[in-house]
Amino acid sequence: DQQVKQNSPSLSVQEGRISILNCDYTNSMFDYFLWYKKYPAEGPTFLISISSIKDKNEDGRFTVFLNKSAKHLSLHIVPSQPGDSAVYFCAARSASNTGKLIFGQGTTLQVKP
Amino acid sequence: DTAVSQTPKYLVTQMGNDKSIKCEQNLGHDTMYWYKQDSKKFLKIMFSYNNKELIINETVPNRFSPKSPDKAHLNLHINSLELGDSAVYFCASSNGRTDTQYFGPGTRLTVL
């Protein structure tokens, strides 16, 4: 029962271009969404988040868009840099107040110089 | 300064053994978690403690037992290790149940 899905296992973009990573979810009880970035042999690091009451959140080069009706969110990175090459995980949290995060399986982003 | 640390980083052991993984956070957080990343790369919550109280206990074999001696530590003890326990285990912490979770570097467990 995969409640959070990242259907693209990998993405390759040229440096300076836009990277768009997608995530779909099935549970309408999710009220908060996060993106984590993970380098090899390290733990995931928090990147950006969005509450379900918003449709966009921006932080520097990173913007997350939420489309609740489509149960879809995306992460835009503009401009992409080689240091952005990593695995990106989408995560969702329900309103149950336990803090439980449901993760997607990740998308490996490669930014080519 | 490492915010969330785990020891050991790598653990190779035989089936049937008992092992422990330790986690410590110096962020002053009151909530800690254990996640398992399996071979398909999914990160799945196993346990969570808030102020030393167990608040999340997913469907995990009872061979797995978390122990929180204080708010800064959450250890994971695994009895009678099986091949399927091979995975990367991540510890995380947050300030409260709904704040951002910060992850440790992971412990790669290999059961032979």
mmCIF file of C-alpha atoms in Angstrom:
data_model
loop_
_atom_site.group_PDB
_atom_site.id
_atom_site.type_symbol
_atom_site.label_atom_id
_atom_site.label_comp_id
_atom_site.label_asym_id
_atom_site.label_seq_id
_atom_site.Cartn_x
_atom_site.Cartn_y
_atom_site.Cartn_z
ATOM 1 C CA ASP A 1 0.000 0.000 0.000
ATOM 2 C CA GLN A 2 2.116 2.850 -1.339
ATOM 3 C CA GLN A 3 0.504 6.058 -0.184
ATOM 4 C CA VAL A 4 3.296 8.265 -1.520
ATOM 5 C CA LYS A 5 4.728 7.576 -4.941
ATOM 6 C CA GLN A 6 7.594 9.015 -6.905
ATOM 7 C CA ASN A 7 7.161 7.426 -10.290
ATOM 8 C CA SER A 8 10.410 8.633 -11.813
ATOM 9 C CA PRO A 9 13.362 6.717 -10.356
ATOM 10 C CA SER A 10 15.830 9.075 -11.991
ATOM 11 C CA LEU A 11 16.137 12.435 -13.699
ATOM 12 C CA SER A 12 19.031 13.998 -15.555
ATOM 13 C CA VAL A 13 19.250 17.724 -16.317
ATOM 14 C CA GLN A 14 21.852 20.153 -17.542
ATOM 15 C CA GLU A 15 23.409 22.619 -15.149
ATOM 16 C CA GLY A 16 21.515 25.897 -15.128
ATOM 17 C CA ARG A 17 18.249 24.354 -16.307
ATOM 18 C CA ILE A 18 15.178 23.603 -14.251
ATOM 19 C CA SER A 19 14.767 20.285 -12.418
ATOM 20 C CA ILE A 20 11.216 19.161 -11.730
ATOM 21 C CA LEU A 21 10.661 16.251 -9.376
ATOM 22 C CA ASN A 22 7.177 14.850 -8.974
ATOM 23 C CA CYS A 23 5.305 13.107 -6.213
ATOM 24 C CA ASP A 24 1.771 11.691 -5.988
ATOM 25 C CA TYR A 25 -0.154 10.655 -2.912
ATOM 26 C CA THR A 26 -3.362 8.816 -2.258
ATOM 27 C CA ASN A 27 -4.339 9.692 1.313
ATOM 28 C CA SER A 28 -6.469 12.845 1.537
ATOM 29 C CA MET A 29 -5.738 13.009 5.289
ATOM 30 C CA PHE A 30 -2.182 14.142 4.647
ATOM 31 C CA ASP A 31 -1.840 17.748 5.801
ATOM 32 C CA TYR A 32 1.859 18.438 5.439
ATOM 33 C CA PHE A 33 4.397 17.553 2.800
ATOM 34 C CA LEU A 34 8.176 17.630 2.837
ATOM 35 C CA TRP A 35 11.092 17.123 0.516
ATOM 36 C CA TYR A 36 14.315 15.597 1.752
ATOM 37 C CA LYS A 37 17.610 15.376 -0.077
ATOM 38 C CA LYS A 38 20.010 12.500 0.444
ATOM 39 C CA TYR A 39 23.624 12.088 -0.552
ATOM 40 C CA PRO A 40 25.234 8.608 -0.595
ATOM 41 C CA ALA A 41 26.218 7.277 2.829
ATOM 42 C CA GLU A 42 24.459 10.163 4.573
ATOM 43 C CA GLY A 43 21.073 10.584 6.177
ATOM 44 C CA PRO A 44 18.263 12.524 4.488
ATOM 45 C CA THR A 45 18.393 16.273 5.057
ATOM 46 C CA PHE A 46 15.322 18.458 5.119
ATOM 47 C CA LEU A 47 14.939 20.697 2.090
ATOM 48 C CA ILE A 48 11.551 22.350 1.984
ATOM 49 C CA SER A 49 7.991 21.745 3.115
ATOM 50 C CA ILE A 50 4.443 22.855 2.422
ATOM 51 C CA SER A 51 1.240 22.813 4.400
ATOM 52 C CA SER A 52 -1.921 21.530 2.760
ATOM 53 C CA ILE A 53 -3.498 24.983 3.128
ATOM 54 C CA LYS A 54 -0.990 26.419 0.673
ATOM 55 C CA ASP A 55 -0.295 25.701 -2.960
ATOM 56 C CA LYS A 56 3.231 27.045 -3.199
ATOM 57 C CA ASN A 57 6.261 27.530 -0.996
ATOM 58 C CA GLU A 58 9.532 28.996 -2.146
ATOM 59 C CA ASP A 59 12.983 28.973 -0.578
ATOM 60 C CA GLY A 60 15.769 30.318 -2.745
ATOM 61 C CA ARG A 61 16.236 28.065 -5.744
ATOM 62 C CA PHE A 62 13.700 25.559 -4.432
ATOM 63 C CA THR A 63 9.944 25.810 -4.885
ATOM 64 C CA VAL A 64 7.357 23.227 -3.932
ATOM 65 C CA PHE A 65 3.932 23.239 -5.576
ATOM 66 C CA LEU A 66 0.924 21.409 -4.186
ATOM 67 C CA ASN A 67 -2.163 20.473 -6.182
ATOM 68 C CA LYS A 68 -4.574 19.005 -3.650
ATOM 69 C CA SER A 69 -7.285 18.142 -6.138
ATOM 70 C CA ALA A 70 -4.807 16.069 -8.120
ATOM 71 C CA LYS A 71 -3.041 14.824 -4.976
ATOM 72 C CA HIS A 72 0.212 15.855 -6.567
ATOM 73 C CA LEU A 73 3.210 17.869 -5.521
ATOM 74 C CA SER A 74 6.344 18.854 -7.309
ATOM 75 C CA LEU A 75 9.731 20.275 -6.426
ATOM 76 C CA HIS A 76 11.298 22.787 -8.794
ATOM 77 C CA ILE A 77 14.990 23.583 -8.620
ATOM 78 C CA VAL A 78 16.047 26.628 -10.613
ATOM 79 C CA PRO A 79 18.796 26.910 -11.662
ATOM 80 C CA SER A 80 20.051 23.382 -11.124
ATOM 81 C CA GLN A 81 23.629 22.976 -9.955
ATOM 82 C CA PRO A 82 25.922 19.919 -9.965
ATOM 83 C CA GLY A 83 25.842 19.933 -6.152
ATOM 84 C CA ASP A 84 22.112 19.273 -6.337
ATOM 85 C CA SER A 85 22.844 15.763 -7.611
ATOM 86 C CA ALA A 86 21.343 13.501 -4.953
ATOM 87 C CA VAL A 87 18.323 11.356 -4.169
ATOM 88 C CA TYR A 88 15.209 13.384 -3.416
ATOM 89 C CA PHE A 89 12.495 11.934 -1.201
ATOM 90 C CA CYS A 90 8.985 13.233 -0.979
ATOM 91 C CA ALA A 91 7.278 12.664 2.378
ATOM 92 C CA ALA A 92 3.792 13.239 3.712
ATOM 93 C CA ARG A 93 2.418 13.542 7.214
ATOM 94 C CA SER A 94 -1.108 12.878 8.360
ATOM 95 C CA ALA A 95 -2.975 15.041 10.819
ATOM 96 C CA SER A 96 -2.771 12.333 13.458
ATOM 97 C CA ASN A 97 -0.252 14.313 15.526
ATOM 98 C CA THR A 98 2.155 11.429 15.855
ATOM 99 C CA GLY A 99 4.706 12.941 13.498
ATOM 100 C CA LYS A 100 4.649 9.837 11.316
ATOM 101 C CA LEU A 101 6.098 10.497 7.863
ATOM 102 C CA ILE A 102 5.294 8.384 4.833
ATOM 103 C CA PHE A 103 8.092 8.495 2.269
ATOM 104 C CA GLY A 104 8.154 7.932 -1.443
ATOM 105 C CA GLN A 105 10.840 5.727 -2.908
ATOM 106 C CA GLY A 106 12.988 8.612 -4.067
ATOM 107 C CA THR A 107 14.155 10.122 -7.354
ATOM 108 C CA THR A 108 17.832 10.271 -8.199
ATOM 109 C CA LEU A 109 18.682 13.630 -9.724
ATOM 110 C CA GLN A 110 21.831 14.039 -11.770
ATOM 111 C CA VAL A 111 22.821 17.560 -12.771
ATOM 112 C CA LYS A 112 25.397 17.529 -15.528
ATOM 113 C CA PRO A 113 27.968 20.336 -15.746
ATOM 114 C CA ASP B 1 29.213 19.057 15.803
ATOM 115 C CA THR B 2 27.078 16.110 14.787
ATOM 116 C CA ALA B 3 23.409 16.743 15.506
ATOM 117 C CA VAL B 4 22.111 13.174 15.244
ATOM 118 C CA SER B 5 24.711 10.442 15.485
ATOM 119 C CA GLN B 6 24.450 6.688 15.158
ATOM 120 C CA THR B 7 26.838 3.906 16.065
ATOM 121 C CA PRO B 8 27.978 1.789 14.464
ATOM 122 C CA LYS B 9 27.899 3.015 10.885
ATOM 123 C CA TYR B 10 28.350 -0.504 9.542
ATOM 124 C CA LEU B 11 27.345 -3.746 11.201
ATOM 125 C CA VAL B 12 27.967 -7.187 9.724
ATOM 126 C CA THR B 13 26.741 -10.164 11.704
ATOM 127 C CA GLN B 14 25.519 -13.724 11.463
ATOM 128 C CA MET B 15 21.933 -14.893 11.465
ATOM 129 C CA GLY B 16 20.615 -15.592 14.918
ATOM 130 C CA ASN B 17 22.805 -13.035 16.671
ATOM 131 C CA ASP B 18 21.524 -10.166 18.807
ATOM 132 C CA LYS B 19 22.747 -6.652 18.054
ATOM 133 C CA SER B 20 22.106 -3.073 19.084
ATOM 134 C CA ILE B 21 22.306 0.232 17.251
ATOM 135 C CA LYS B 22 22.695 3.409 19.258
ATOM 136 C CA CYS B 23 21.399 6.865 18.457
ATOM 137 C CA GLU B 24 22.110 10.148 20.167
ATOM 138 C CA GLN B 25 20.961 13.667 19.373
ATOM 139 C CA ASN B 26 22.377 16.892 20.769
ATOM 140 C CA LEU B 27 19.647 19.159 19.410
ATOM 141 C CA GLY B 28 17.597 19.202 22.589
ATOM 142 C CA HIS B 29 14.717 17.507 20.793
ATOM 143 C CA ASP B 30 12.079 15.554 22.680
ATOM 144 C CA THR B 31 10.990 13.166 19.931
ATOM 145 C CA MET B 32 13.087 10.461 18.279
ATOM 146 C CA TYR B 33 12.407 7.934 15.532
ATOM 147 C CA TRP B 34 13.759 4.799 13.922
ATOM 148 C CA TYR B 35 13.316 4.264 10.177
ATOM 149 C CA LYS B 36 14.285 1.308 8.019
ATOM 150 C CA GLN B 37 15.363 1.708 4.399
ATOM 151 C CA ASP B 38 14.997 -1.598 2.648
ATOM 152 C CA SER B 39 16.545 -2.872 -0.559
ATOM 153 C CA LYS B 40 13.869 -1.097 -2.593
ATOM 154 C CA LYS B 41 14.990 2.162 -0.999
ATOM 155 C CA PHE B 42 11.720 2.832 0.822
ATOM 156 C CA LEU B 43 12.132 4.655 4.124
ATOM 157 C CA LYS B 44 9.605 3.279 6.598
ATOM 158 C CA ILE B 45 8.916 4.378 10.130
ATOM 159 C CA MET B 46 9.408 1.725 12.775
ATOM 160 C CA PHE B 47 9.162 3.460 16.135
ATOM 161 C CA SER B 48 8.891 6.881 17.683
ATOM 162 C CA TYR B 49 9.396 8.095 21.228
ATOM 163 C CA ASN B 50 8.220 11.416 22.611
ATOM 164 C CA ASN B 51 9.675 12.327 25.988
ATOM 165 C CA LYS B 52 10.644 8.693 26.460
ATOM 166 C CA GLU B 53 7.068 7.551 25.724
ATOM 167 C CA LEU B 54 6.450 5.211 22.794
ATOM 168 C CA ILE B 55 4.030 6.952 20.414
ATOM 169 C CA ILE B 56 4.541 5.097 17.149
ATOM 170 C CA ASN B 57 4.961 1.346 16.964
ATOM 171 C CA GLU B 58 4.505 0.135 13.433
ATOM 172 C CA THR B 59 4.015 -3.474 12.422
ATOM 173 C CA VAL B 60 7.504 -4.577 13.266
ATOM 174 C CA PRO B 61 8.518 -8.038 14.497
ATOM 175 C CA ASN B 62 8.830 -8.095 18.264
ATOM 176 C CA ARG B 63 12.457 -9.107 17.796
ATOM 177 C CA PHE B 64 12.957 -5.354 17.425
ATOM 178 C CA SER B 65 12.865 -3.446 20.694
ATOM 179 C CA PRO B 66 13.557 0.255 21.040
ATOM 180 C CA LYS B 67 14.868 1.648 24.294
ATOM 181 C CA SER B 68 14.956 5.303 25.262
ATOM 182 C CA PRO B 69 17.032 5.821 28.401
ATOM 183 C CA ASP B 70 16.570 9.590 28.125
ATOM 184 C CA LYS B 71 15.306 12.174 25.648
ATOM 185 C CA ALA B 72 18.647 12.395 23.872
ATOM 186 C CA HIS B 73 19.037 8.685 23.188
ATOM 187 C CA LEU B 74 17.028 6.060 21.354
ATOM 188 C CA ASN B 75 18.622 2.674 20.897
ATOM 189 C CA LEU B 76 17.402 -0.203 18.770
ATOM 190 C CA HIS B 77 17.989 -3.766 19.883
ATOM 191 C CA ILE B 78 17.391 -6.621 17.474
ATOM 192 C CA ASN B 79 17.166 -10.222 18.635
ATOM 193 C CA SER B 80 17.659 -13.360 16.544
ATOM 194 C CA LEU B 81 18.714 -11.494 13.425
ATOM 195 C CA GLU B 82 17.359 -12.731 10.097
ATOM 196 C CA LEU B 83 18.552 -12.220 6.525
ATOM 197 C CA GLY B 84 15.592 -9.938 5.856
ATOM 198 C CA ASP B 85 16.758 -7.551 8.564
ATOM 199 C CA SER B 86 19.574 -6.436 6.287
ATOM 200 C CA ALA B 87 18.903 -2.780 5.577
ATOM 201 C CA VAL B 88 19.988 0.724 6.423
ATOM 202 C CA TYR B 89 18.527 1.958 9.701
ATOM 203 C CA PHE B 90 18.120 5.683 10.241
ATOM 204 C CA CYS B 91 17.527 7.468 13.482
ATOM 205 C CA ALA B 92 15.843 10.885 13.458
ATOM 206 C CA SER B 93 14.754 13.488 15.957
ATOM 207 C CA SER B 94 12.408 16.454 16.068
ATOM 208 C CA ASN B 95 11.325 19.176 18.437
ATOM 209 C CA GLY B 96 7.831 17.985 19.160
ATOM 210 C CA ARG B 97 5.851 15.426 17.219
ATOM 211 C CA THR B 98 5.106 17.578 14.209
ATOM 212 C CA ASP B 99 8.281 19.560 13.708
ATOM 213 C CA THR B 100 10.889 18.870 11.038
ATOM 214 C CA GLN B 101 12.731 15.605 11.512
ATOM 215 C CA TYR B 102 16.520 15.561 11.388
ATOM 216 C CA PHE B 103 18.186 12.333 10.401
ATOM 217 C CA GLY B 104 21.348 10.588 11.443
ATOM 218 C CA PRO B 105 23.824 9.187 8.899
ATOM 219 C CA GLY B 106 22.386 5.675 9.016
ATOM 220 C CA THR B 107 23.625 2.251 10.068
ATOM 221 C CA ARG B 108 24.039 -0.342 7.346
ATOM 222 C CA LEU B 109 23.200 -3.731 8.809
ATOM 223 C CA THR B 110 24.201 -6.834 6.875
ATOM 224 C CA VAL B 111 23.055 -10.212 8.124
ATOM 225 C CA LEU B 112 24.935 -13.175 6.669
#
